[in-house]
GROMACS .gro file of C-alpha atoms in nm:
model
  426
    1UNK     CA    1  -9.270  10.333   1.553
    2UNK     CA    2  -9.241  10.573   1.848
    3UNK     CA    3  -8.937  10.595   2.076
    4UNK     CA    4  -9.155  10.480   2.365
    5UNK     CA    5  -9.245  10.158   2.183
    6UNK     CA    6  -8.883  10.105   2.080
    7UNK     CA    7  -8.774  10.101   2.444
    8UNK     CA    8  -9.038   9.870   2.588
    9UNK     CA    9  -8.912   9.543   2.745
   10UNK     CA   10  -9.109   9.338   2.490
   11UNK     CA   11  -8.951   9.521   2.196
   12UNK     CA   12  -8.600   9.493   2.343
   13UNK     CA   13  -8.650   9.123   2.401
   14UNK     CA   14  -8.750   9.073   2.040
   15UNK     CA   15  -8.449   9.272   1.922
   16UNK     CA   16  -8.218   9.065   2.139
   17UNK     CA   17  -8.381   8.742   2.021
   18UNK     CA   18  -8.325   8.849   1.662
   19UNK     CA   19  -7.958   8.918   1.733
   20UNK     CA   20  -7.908   8.574   1.887
   21UNK     CA   21  -8.090   8.396   1.607
   22UNK     CA   22  -7.894   8.577   1.335
   23UNK     CA   23  -7.561   8.513   1.508
   24UNK     CA   24  -7.621   8.138   1.532
   25UNK     CA   25  -7.757   8.117   1.178
   26UNK     CA   26  -7.461   8.306   1.035
   27UNK     CA   27  -7.172   8.168   1.242
   28UNK     CA   28  -7.295   7.854   1.419
   29UNK     CA   29  -7.233   7.620   1.579
   30UNK     CA   30  -7.175   7.853   1.873
   31UNK     CA   31  -7.165   7.814   2.248
   32UNK     CA   32  -7.358   8.051   2.472
   33UNK     CA   33  -7.029   8.224   2.552
   34UNK     CA   34  -6.960   8.266   2.179
   35UNK     CA   35  -7.305   8.419   2.130
   36UNK     CA   36  -7.250   8.660   2.418
   37UNK     CA   37  -6.924   8.778   2.263
   38UNK     CA   38  -7.085   8.830   1.922
   39UNK     CA   39  -7.399   9.006   2.044
   40UNK     CA   40  -7.275   9.186   2.354
   41UNK     CA   41  -7.566   9.045   2.555
   42UNK     CA   42  -7.524   8.917   2.909
   43UNK     CA   43  -7.511   8.544   2.977
   44UNK     CA   44  -7.841   8.543   3.173
   45UNK     CA   45  -8.011   8.714   2.878
   46UNK     CA   46  -7.853   8.466   2.636
   47UNK     CA   47  -7.966   8.170   2.847
   48UNK     CA   48  -8.323   8.300   2.862
   49UNK     CA   49  -8.344   8.363   2.485
   50UNK     CA   50  -8.176   8.034   2.392
   51UNK     CA   51  -8.418   7.841   2.612
   52UNK     CA   52  -8.710   8.002   2.426
   53UNK     CA   53  -8.560   7.938   2.082
   54UNK     CA   54  -8.486   7.575   2.168
   55UNK     CA   55  -8.842   7.524   2.287
   56UNK     CA   56  -8.976   7.653   1.956
   57UNK     CA   57  -8.732   7.444   1.750
   58UNK     CA   58  -8.547   7.739   1.596
   59UNK     CA   59  -8.221   7.618   1.748
   60UNK     CA   60  -8.071   7.278   1.821
   61UNK     CA   61  -7.821   7.193   2.091
   62UNK     CA   62  -7.538   6.940   2.071
   63UNK     CA   63  -7.232   6.843   2.274
   64UNK     CA   64  -7.021   6.811   1.958
   65UNK     CA   65  -6.744   7.070   1.966
   66UNK     CA   66  -6.589   7.195   1.639
   67UNK     CA   67  -6.216   7.129   1.606
   68UNK     CA   68  -6.147   7.502   1.615
   69UNK     CA   69  -6.291   7.516   1.967
   70UNK     CA   70  -6.110   7.216   2.116
   71UNK     CA   71  -5.951   7.311   2.447
   72UNK     CA   72  -5.890   7.157   2.789
   73UNK     CA   73  -6.173   7.150   3.040
   74UNK     CA   74  -6.548   7.088   3.017
   75UNK     CA   75  -6.701   7.114   2.674
   76UNK     CA   76  -6.964   7.383   2.625
   77UNK     CA   77  -7.271   7.267   2.434
   78UNK     CA   78  -7.306   7.403   2.085
   79UNK     CA   79  -7.609   7.567   1.925
   80UNK     CA   80  -7.700   7.548   1.558
   81UNK     CA   81  -7.978   7.706   1.356
   82UNK     CA   82  -8.257   7.460   1.267
   83UNK     CA   83  -8.279   7.541   0.897
   84UNK     CA   84  -8.543   7.272   0.852
   85UNK     CA   85  -8.788   7.430   1.095
   86UNK     CA   86  -8.965   7.548   0.782
   87UNK     CA   87  -8.906   7.576   0.408
   88UNK     CA   88  -8.938   7.814   0.118
   89UNK     CA   89  -9.009   7.752  -0.248
   90UNK     CA   90  -8.880   7.915  -0.565
   91UNK     CA   91  -9.072   7.890  -0.892
   92UNK     CA   92  -8.957   7.992  -1.240
   93UNK     CA   93  -9.250   8.038  -1.477
   94UNK     CA   94  -9.248   8.102  -1.848
   95UNK     CA   95  -9.476   8.037  -2.141
   96UNK     CA   96  -9.312   7.703  -2.215
   97UNK     CA   97  -9.178   7.564  -1.885
   98UNK     CA   98  -9.221   7.544  -1.509
   99UNK     CA   99  -8.937   7.486  -1.263
  100UNK     CA  100  -8.979   7.446  -0.887
  101UNK     CA  101  -8.721   7.424  -0.607
  102UNK     CA  102  -8.788   7.354  -0.240
  103UNK     CA  103  -8.520   7.488  -0.004
  104UNK     CA  104  -8.459   7.507   0.370
  105UNK     CA  105  -8.411   7.837   0.556
  106UNK     CA  106  -8.042   7.838   0.467
  107UNK     CA  107  -8.128   7.828   0.098
  108UNK     CA  108  -8.010   7.469   0.055
  109UNK     CA  109  -8.215   7.294  -0.213
  110UNK     CA  110  -8.407   6.985  -0.102
  111UNK     CA  111  -8.570   6.902  -0.435
  112UNK     CA  112  -8.612   7.048  -0.784
  113UNK     CA  113  -8.869   6.951  -1.044
  114UNK     CA  114  -8.926   7.078  -1.398
  115UNK     CA  115  -9.196   7.045  -1.659
  116UNK     CA  116  -9.194   7.145  -2.025
  117UNK     CA  117  -9.545   7.260  -2.107
  118UNK     CA  118  -9.757   7.110  -2.380
  119UNK     CA  119  -9.867   7.355  -2.650
  120UNK     CA  120 -10.228   7.302  -2.537
  121UNK     CA  121 -10.139   7.417  -2.184
  122UNK     CA  122  -9.939   7.721  -2.294
  123UNK     CA  123 -10.237   7.922  -2.410
  124UNK     CA  124 -10.481   7.811  -2.142
  125UNK     CA  125 -10.442   7.983  -1.805
  126UNK     CA  126 -10.650   7.723  -1.620
  127UNK     CA  127 -10.443   7.436  -1.758
  128UNK     CA  128 -10.127   7.631  -1.680
  129UNK     CA  129 -10.222   7.678  -1.313
  130UNK     CA  130 -10.304   7.307  -1.286
  131UNK     CA  131  -9.962   7.228  -1.432
  132UNK     CA  132  -9.796   7.460  -1.179
  133UNK     CA  133  -9.976   7.286  -0.894
  134UNK     CA  134  -9.873   6.948  -1.033
  135UNK     CA  135  -9.503   7.042  -1.037
  136UNK     CA  136  -9.529   7.200  -0.692
  137UNK     CA  137  -9.683   6.882  -0.551
  138UNK     CA  138  -9.417   6.668  -0.716
  139UNK     CA  139  -9.135   6.883  -0.574
  140UNK     CA  140  -9.283   6.869  -0.223
  141UNK     CA  141  -9.323   6.493  -0.250
  142UNK     CA  142  -8.961   6.457  -0.364
  143UNK     CA  143  -8.848   6.668  -0.068
  144UNK     CA  144  -9.085   6.479   0.168
  145UNK     CA  145  -9.225   6.807   0.292
  146UNK     CA  146  -9.587   6.900   0.361
  147UNK     CA  147  -9.718   7.211   0.184
  148UNK     CA  148  -9.814   7.356   0.523
  149UNK     CA  149  -9.442   7.378   0.613
  150UNK     CA  150  -9.376   7.639   0.346
  151UNK     CA  151  -9.326   7.984   0.493
  152UNK     CA  152  -9.293   8.176   0.169
  153UNK     CA  153  -9.297   8.119  -0.206
  154UNK     CA  154  -9.107   8.331  -0.457
  155UNK     CA  155  -9.220   8.324  -0.820
  156UNK     CA  156  -9.035   8.464  -1.119
  157UNK     CA  157  -9.237   8.568  -1.425
  158UNK     CA  158  -9.155   8.739  -1.755
  159UNK     CA  159  -9.239   9.108  -1.765
  160UNK     CA  160  -9.353   9.328  -1.478
  161UNK     CA  161  -9.603   9.211  -1.219
  162UNK     CA  162  -9.860   9.468  -1.110
  163UNK     CA  163  -9.921   9.394  -0.741
  164UNK     CA  164 -10.232   9.614  -0.727
  165UNK     CA  165 -10.414   9.431  -1.007
  166UNK     CA  166 -10.240   9.095  -0.978
  167UNK     CA  167 -10.171   9.100  -1.351
  168UNK     CA  168  -9.857   9.074  -1.563
  169UNK     CA  169  -9.771   9.356  -1.802
  170UNK     CA  170  -9.503   9.412  -2.065
  171UNK     CA  171  -9.461   9.040  -2.127
  172UNK     CA  172  -9.524   8.949  -2.493
  173UNK     CA  173  -9.486   8.575  -2.427
  174UNK     CA  174  -9.774   8.592  -2.176
  175UNK     CA  175  -9.985   8.836  -2.375
  176UNK     CA  176 -10.282   8.598  -2.378
  177UNK     CA  177 -10.302   8.628  -2.000
  178UNK     CA  178 -10.263   9.005  -1.978
  179UNK     CA  179 -10.616   9.050  -1.843
  180UNK     CA  180 -10.621   8.751  -1.610
  181UNK     CA  181 -10.572   8.777  -1.231
  182UNK     CA  182 -10.268   8.550  -1.249
  183UNK     CA  183 -10.149   8.668  -0.907
  184UNK     CA  184 -10.457   8.548  -0.718
  185UNK     CA  185 -10.466   8.227  -0.922
  186UNK     CA  186 -10.112   8.144  -0.815
  187UNK     CA  187 -10.158   8.256  -0.455
  188UNK     CA  188 -10.461   8.030  -0.417
  189UNK     CA  189 -10.226   7.732  -0.445
  190UNK     CA  190 -10.058   7.812  -0.112
  191UNK     CA  191 -10.135   7.889   0.250
  192UNK     CA  192  -9.835   8.119   0.292
  193UNK     CA  193  -9.716   8.450   0.145
  194UNK     CA  194  -9.652   8.433  -0.229
  195UNK     CA  195  -9.419   8.693  -0.377
  196UNK     CA  196  -9.436   8.738  -0.755
  197UNK     CA  197  -9.149   8.923  -0.921
  198UNK     CA  198  -8.997   8.997  -1.259
  199UNK     CA  199  -8.756   8.720  -1.356
  200UNK     CA  200  -8.467   8.958  -1.432
  201UNK     CA  201  -8.499   9.127  -1.092
  202UNK     CA  202  -8.478   8.784  -0.932
  203UNK     CA  203  -8.169   8.702  -1.137
  204UNK     CA  204  -7.976   8.988  -0.981
  205UNK     CA  205  -8.082   8.868  -0.634
  206UNK     CA  206  -7.942   8.525  -0.719
  207UNK     CA  207  -7.615   8.685  -0.829
  208UNK     CA  208  -7.589   8.869  -0.498
  209UNK     CA  209  -7.642   8.552  -0.296
  210UNK     CA  210  -7.463   8.290  -0.506
  211UNK     CA  211  -7.300   8.450  -0.809
  212UNK     CA  212  -7.096   8.743  -0.931
  213UNK     CA  213  -7.240   9.008  -0.698
  214UNK     CA  214  -7.163   8.849  -0.360
  215UNK     CA  215  -7.080   9.127  -0.109
  216UNK     CA  216  -7.179   9.387  -0.371
  217UNK     CA  217  -7.452   9.642  -0.297
  218UNK     CA  218  -7.478   9.808  -0.640
  219UNK     CA  219  -7.487   9.583  -0.946
  220UNK     CA  220  -7.656   9.544  -1.282
  221UNK     CA  221  -7.765   9.211  -1.427
  222UNK     CA  222  -7.786   9.252  -1.805
  223UNK     CA  223  -8.035   9.000  -1.941
  224UNK     CA  224  -7.918   8.976  -2.301
  225UNK     CA  225  -8.136   8.739  -2.497
  226UNK     CA  226  -8.398   8.785  -2.766
  227UNK     CA  227  -8.521   9.062  -2.540
  228UNK     CA  228  -8.302   9.300  -2.341
  229UNK     CA  229  -8.363   9.395  -1.978
  230UNK     CA  230  -8.181   9.483  -1.658
  231UNK     CA  231  -8.200   9.357  -1.303
  232UNK     CA  232  -8.100   9.648  -1.080
  233UNK     CA  233  -7.944   9.604  -0.739
  234UNK     CA  234  -7.925   9.936  -0.552
  235UNK     CA  235  -7.799   9.948  -0.194
  236UNK     CA  236  -7.845   9.575  -0.168
  237UNK     CA  237  -8.210   9.574  -0.277
  238UNK     CA  238  -8.376   9.521  -0.613
  239UNK     CA  239  -8.508   9.839  -0.768
  240UNK     CA  240  -8.845   9.819  -0.943
  241UNK     CA  241  -8.935  10.181  -1.012
  242UNK     CA  242  -9.274  10.344  -0.958
  243UNK     CA  243  -9.463  10.107  -1.188
  244UNK     CA  244  -9.245   9.799  -1.145
  245UNK     CA  245  -9.088   9.825  -1.490
  246UNK     CA  246  -8.745   9.965  -1.405
  247UNK     CA  247  -8.481   9.794  -1.616
  248UNK     CA  248  -8.691   9.751  -1.931
  249UNK     CA  249  -8.411   9.888  -2.147
  250UNK     CA  250  -8.545   9.713  -2.455
  251UNK     CA  251  -8.765  10.020  -2.495
  252UNK     CA  252  -8.478  10.269  -2.484
  253UNK     CA  253  -8.455  10.485  -2.795
  254UNK     CA  254  -8.130  10.576  -2.969
  255UNK     CA  255  -8.076  10.839  -3.237
  256UNK     CA  256  -8.055  10.583  -3.517
  257UNK     CA  257  -8.318  10.336  -3.400
  258UNK     CA  258  -8.579  10.232  -3.655
  259UNK     CA  259  -8.897  10.296  -3.459
  260UNK     CA  260  -9.116  10.169  -3.740
  261UNK     CA  261  -8.927   9.839  -3.757
  262UNK     CA  262  -8.963   9.767  -3.386
  263UNK     CA  263  -9.284   9.572  -3.340
  264UNK     CA  264  -9.520   9.596  -3.046
  265UNK     CA  265  -9.345   9.291  -2.903
  266UNK     CA  266  -8.998   9.445  -2.917
  267UNK     CA  267  -8.872   9.786  -2.817
  268UNK     CA  268  -8.629   9.984  -3.035
  269UNK     CA  269  -8.316   9.885  -2.844
  270UNK     CA  270  -8.384   9.512  -2.836
  271UNK     CA  271  -8.487   9.525  -3.202
  272UNK     CA  272  -8.150   9.672  -3.296
  273UNK     CA  273  -7.929   9.482  -3.048
  274UNK     CA  274  -8.120   9.181  -2.912
  275UNK     CA  275  -8.076   8.818  -3.009
  276UNK     CA  276  -8.286   8.840  -3.324
  277UNK     CA  277  -8.066   9.122  -3.456
  278UNK     CA  278  -7.794   8.864  -3.524
  279UNK     CA  279  -8.032   8.668  -3.744
  280UNK     CA  280  -8.153   8.980  -3.924
  281UNK     CA  281  -7.802   9.110  -4.002
  282UNK     CA  282  -7.690   8.764  -4.116
  283UNK     CA  283  -7.981   8.741  -4.359
  284UNK     CA  284  -7.904   9.090  -4.488
  285UNK     CA  285  -7.544   8.980  -4.549
  286UNK     CA  286  -7.670   8.679  -4.744
  287UNK     CA  287  -7.894   8.903  -4.952
  288UNK     CA  288  -7.595   9.125  -5.034
  289UNK     CA  289  -7.380   8.824  -5.127
  290UNK     CA  290  -7.138   8.844  -4.832
  291UNK     CA  291  -7.290   8.576  -4.612
  292UNK     CA  292  -7.228   8.259  -4.813
  293UNK     CA  293  -7.026   8.098  -4.532
  294UNK     CA  294  -7.306   8.162  -4.284
  295UNK     CA  295  -7.563   8.020  -4.524
  296UNK     CA  296  -7.352   7.708  -4.576
  297UNK     CA  297  -7.315   7.664  -4.200
  298UNK     CA  298  -7.694   7.684  -4.172
  299UNK     CA  299  -7.738   7.405  -4.425
  300UNK     CA  300  -7.860   7.645  -4.690
  301UNK     CA  301  -8.152   7.756  -4.472
  302UNK     CA  302  -8.145   8.128  -4.375
  303UNK     CA  303  -8.418   8.064  -4.118
  304UNK     CA  304  -8.178   7.832  -3.930
  305UNK     CA  305  -7.936   8.117  -3.857
  306UNK     CA  306  -7.936   8.238  -3.498
  307UNK     CA  307  -7.699   8.424  -3.265
  308UNK     CA  308  -7.525   8.101  -3.160
  309UNK     CA  309  -7.441   8.016  -3.520
  310UNK     CA  310  -7.306   8.367  -3.583
  311UNK     CA  311  -7.083   8.348  -3.274
  312UNK     CA  312  -6.949   8.007  -3.378
  313UNK     CA  313  -6.865   8.139  -3.722
  314UNK     CA  314  -6.697   8.445  -3.573
  315UNK     CA  315  -6.481   8.229  -3.347
  316UNK     CA  316  -6.368   8.033  -3.652
  317UNK     CA  317  -6.261   8.350  -3.829
  318UNK     CA  318  -6.551   8.427  -4.063
  319UNK     CA  319  -6.517   8.798  -4.142
  320UNK     CA  320  -6.890   8.857  -4.199
  321UNK     CA  321  -6.980   8.696  -3.868
  322UNK     CA  322  -6.711   8.898  -3.691
  323UNK     CA  323  -6.851   9.215  -3.844
  324UNK     CA  324  -7.200   9.130  -3.719
  325UNK     CA  325  -7.073   9.060  -3.366
  326UNK     CA  326  -6.874   9.384  -3.364
  327UNK     CA  327  -7.173   9.588  -3.486
  328UNK     CA  328  -7.412   9.450  -3.226
  329UNK     CA  329  -7.151   9.469  -2.948
  330UNK     CA  330  -7.117   9.840  -3.031
  331UNK     CA  331  -7.494   9.888  -3.004
  332UNK     CA  332  -7.510   9.696  -2.677
  333UNK     CA  333  -7.216   9.893  -2.540
  334UNK     CA  334  -7.395  10.223  -2.598
  335UNK     CA  335  -7.692  10.104  -2.392
  336UNK     CA  336  -7.478   9.959  -2.114
  337UNK     CA  337  -7.259  10.271  -2.102
  338UNK     CA  338  -7.566  10.492  -2.061
  339UNK     CA  339  -7.693  10.273  -1.778
  340UNK     CA  340  -7.354  10.285  -1.605
  341UNK     CA  341  -7.347  10.664  -1.628
  342UNK     CA  342  -7.682  10.681  -1.450
  343UNK     CA  343  -7.634  10.409  -1.186
  344UNK     CA  344  -7.255  10.372  -1.147
  345UNK     CA  345  -7.272   9.998  -1.060
  346UNK     CA  346  -6.971   9.816  -0.918
  347UNK     CA  347  -7.045   9.510  -1.131
  348UNK     CA  348  -7.218   9.441  -1.462
  349UNK     CA  349  -7.318   9.076  -1.506
  350UNK     CA  350  -7.402   8.946  -1.852
  351UNK     CA  351  -7.670   8.678  -1.841
  352UNK     CA  352  -7.930   8.494  -2.051
  353UNK     CA  353  -7.886   8.358  -2.403
  354UNK     CA  354  -7.621   8.590  -2.544
  355UNK     CA  355  -7.400   8.530  -2.239
  356UNK     CA  356  -7.330   8.184  -2.383
  357UNK     CA  357  -7.104   8.357  -2.634
  358UNK     CA  358  -6.864   8.418  -2.344
  359UNK     CA  359  -6.558   8.626  -2.421
  360UNK     CA  360  -6.658   8.659  -2.787
  361UNK     CA  361  -6.920   8.913  -2.677
  362UNK     CA  362  -6.799   9.010  -2.332
  363UNK     CA  363  -6.455   9.138  -2.432
  364UNK     CA  364  -6.563   9.378  -2.709
  365UNK     CA  365  -6.856   9.492  -2.496
  366UNK     CA  366  -6.631   9.554  -2.196
  367UNK     CA  367  -6.369   9.737  -2.405
  368UNK     CA  368  -6.620   9.965  -2.573
  369UNK     CA  369  -6.797  10.054  -2.247
  370UNK     CA  370  -6.460  10.136  -2.088
  371UNK     CA  371  -6.376  10.362  -2.383
  372UNK     CA  372  -6.710  10.545  -2.368
  373UNK     CA  373  -6.733  10.648  -2.002
  374UNK     CA  374  -6.484  10.785  -1.747
  375UNK     CA  375  -6.571  10.545  -1.464
  376UNK     CA  376  -6.656  10.198  -1.600
  377UNK     CA  377  -6.772   9.919  -1.366
  378UNK     CA  378  -6.507   9.754  -1.150
  379UNK     CA  379  -6.604   9.412  -1.285
  380UNK     CA  380  -6.771   9.306  -1.608
  381UNK     CA  381  -6.844   8.934  -1.601
  382UNK     CA  382  -7.052   8.654  -1.751
  383UNK     CA  383  -7.300   8.493  -1.514
  384UNK     CA  384  -7.205   8.146  -1.395
  385UNK     CA  385  -7.557   8.069  -1.278
  386UNK     CA  386  -7.694   8.023  -1.628
  387UNK     CA  387  -8.058   7.917  -1.653
  388UNK     CA  388  -8.070   7.858  -1.275
  389UNK     CA  389  -8.055   8.232  -1.202
  390UNK     CA  390  -8.431   8.292  -1.193
  391UNK     CA  391  -8.522   8.000  -0.968
  392UNK     CA  392  -8.230   8.071  -0.733
  393UNK     CA  393  -8.344   8.432  -0.720
  394UNK     CA  394  -8.699   8.319  -0.641
  395UNK     CA  395  -8.566   8.114  -0.348
  396UNK     CA  396  -8.364   8.414  -0.228
  397UNK     CA  397  -8.668   8.641  -0.257
  398UNK     CA  398  -8.869   8.402  -0.040
  399UNK     CA  399  -8.586   8.377   0.213
  400UNK     CA  400  -8.568   8.755   0.239
  401UNK     CA  401  -8.939   8.767   0.311
  402UNK     CA  402  -8.878   8.542   0.609
  403UNK     CA  403  -8.561   8.723   0.714
  404UNK     CA  404  -8.714   9.069   0.685
  405UNK     CA  405  -8.976   8.968   0.937
  406UNK     CA  406  -8.703   8.826   1.161
  407UNK     CA  407  -8.854   8.480   1.149
  408UNK     CA  408  -9.191   8.607   1.271
  409UNK     CA  409  -9.044   8.783   1.574
  410UNK     CA  410  -9.272   9.083   1.515
  411UNK     CA  411  -9.615   8.936   1.444
  412UNK     CA  412  -9.796   9.247   1.568
  413UNK     CA  413  -9.617   9.491   1.335
  414UNK     CA  414  -9.836   9.639   1.057
  415UNK     CA  415  -9.791   9.438   0.740
  416UNK     CA  416  -9.561   9.191   0.911
  417UNK     CA  417  -9.492   8.853   0.758
  418UNK     CA  418  -9.694   8.585   0.936
  419UNK     CA  419  -9.642   8.225   0.827
  420UNK     CA  420  -9.966   8.034   0.847
  421UNK     CA  421 -10.004   7.739   1.083
  422UNK     CA  422  -9.691   7.837   1.275
  423UNK     CA  423  -9.689   7.995   1.623
  424UNK     CA  424  -9.537   8.334   1.688
  425UNK     CA  425  -9.190   8.312   1.836
  426UNK     CA  426  -9.259   8.529   2.139
   0.00000   0.00000   0.00000
C-alpha cells in the first residue's frame, strides 16, 4: 500500500477505529477519557468513532462504573466490547470423531458437541460430511445461534492440508480421502470463511492463547503419540513451511533408524520412538524372557500391551519397563534436541498421548535434552489442555482471521476477510 493511501483521511479513520476497538476489547469497560489516554486520540475523535461503533453494535454503553474507577463527581459512562456481535466455530476432525465448539469473539465457549463416528461413516466421505453438518447444527442449536452469525470457522485435521487442491496429504488415518476435495466439501457447509489447518499447528495456537505458551513468541508443541509431529510457533505465528508440512518430524532419519521397518504409514523417527515403539520393545522383552511382569500385567496377552501399561509398570519399579522408557526417552531426546538447535524455542510443550505419562517421560526427556545442547529451552512442560488443544486452537485460528482483518474495518483491501451477511464497519 502506497504512502499516499496510508495518509488518506479514510485510512486514518480506519486505523483510529481499530485502535479504539482493540483498546475496549482488551481493557474494557473503559470511559471515553480512558480510551483517549490509551490511544492518544483526541476526545472529539473518540466521540465520533464510539458513536459509529455503538451504532453498528460493536460496543455497548453502560452507566455501571467498575469499583476501581469509583470517585467523587459525575460518573462517566462505560464502554464494553460486544463479543456476541458475531461468533466463530472451532471443529476438531479425525477418522473416528467430530468435536465442535461455538465461541463468541472473546473466545468464550457457548456450546460444545461431540460425536463418535460409526465405522460405516469413517470410510465414506459423503457420510462423514453429513455427520459434520449434523454436529455443527446441534452445536448451533445448543448455543441458540443462527449459522449466518458465524464470521469464521477453524477446522483441525490430521496431516497437512493443501490449500491449492483442497486435499489432505500425509495423513494415514484419512488415506481413503486423499484424492477427495475435502476442503470444498467442508466449506460448502458455511457462508463464511473456513480455515482448515493441521491439528498439531492448531494445538500450538491453543497453547499460546490458553496454555503453556502464553506471552511466548517462539515455542514448540511436541505431539507425542502413535505418530510424532511438531506445532511450530515462530514470532507469534504458526509456521507451515513451503508445502504446509513443517513439523512432520516423524519422517526424520537418524543414523541407526531401520528404514525397512518403517512402513509407509510411519516415518523412521516415529517408528523408533512413537507410541507403538513401547509395545514393540515390550514384546521383544517378552520374547527374550525378560518381560514376564509386563505380560502378567497384560493378562497374558502381548497384544494388550501399550505405552500406558509400560509407564504404569515403570512407575511401580519394573526394571524392564524402566529400561524401555529410558531407551525411548533417549531416542525422543535426540529428535527434540535437534529441533531446539535449529529453532531455539523458549518453550517445549509435550502433548498428545505420551504426555499422559507426565513426569515419568518428561523428566528424563528434559534432562537428556539439557545434556545434549548448550542452550536448552527455558521451559519444558506437559500440556494442560489435553484433548481440548485442537478444538481450542481451531477457535483461536478463527478468531485470528477476524482480528487480522480488524473486524472487517478494511473491506476494500485485497484478500481482506469479509464476513457474509454483515455490513462493513465504515
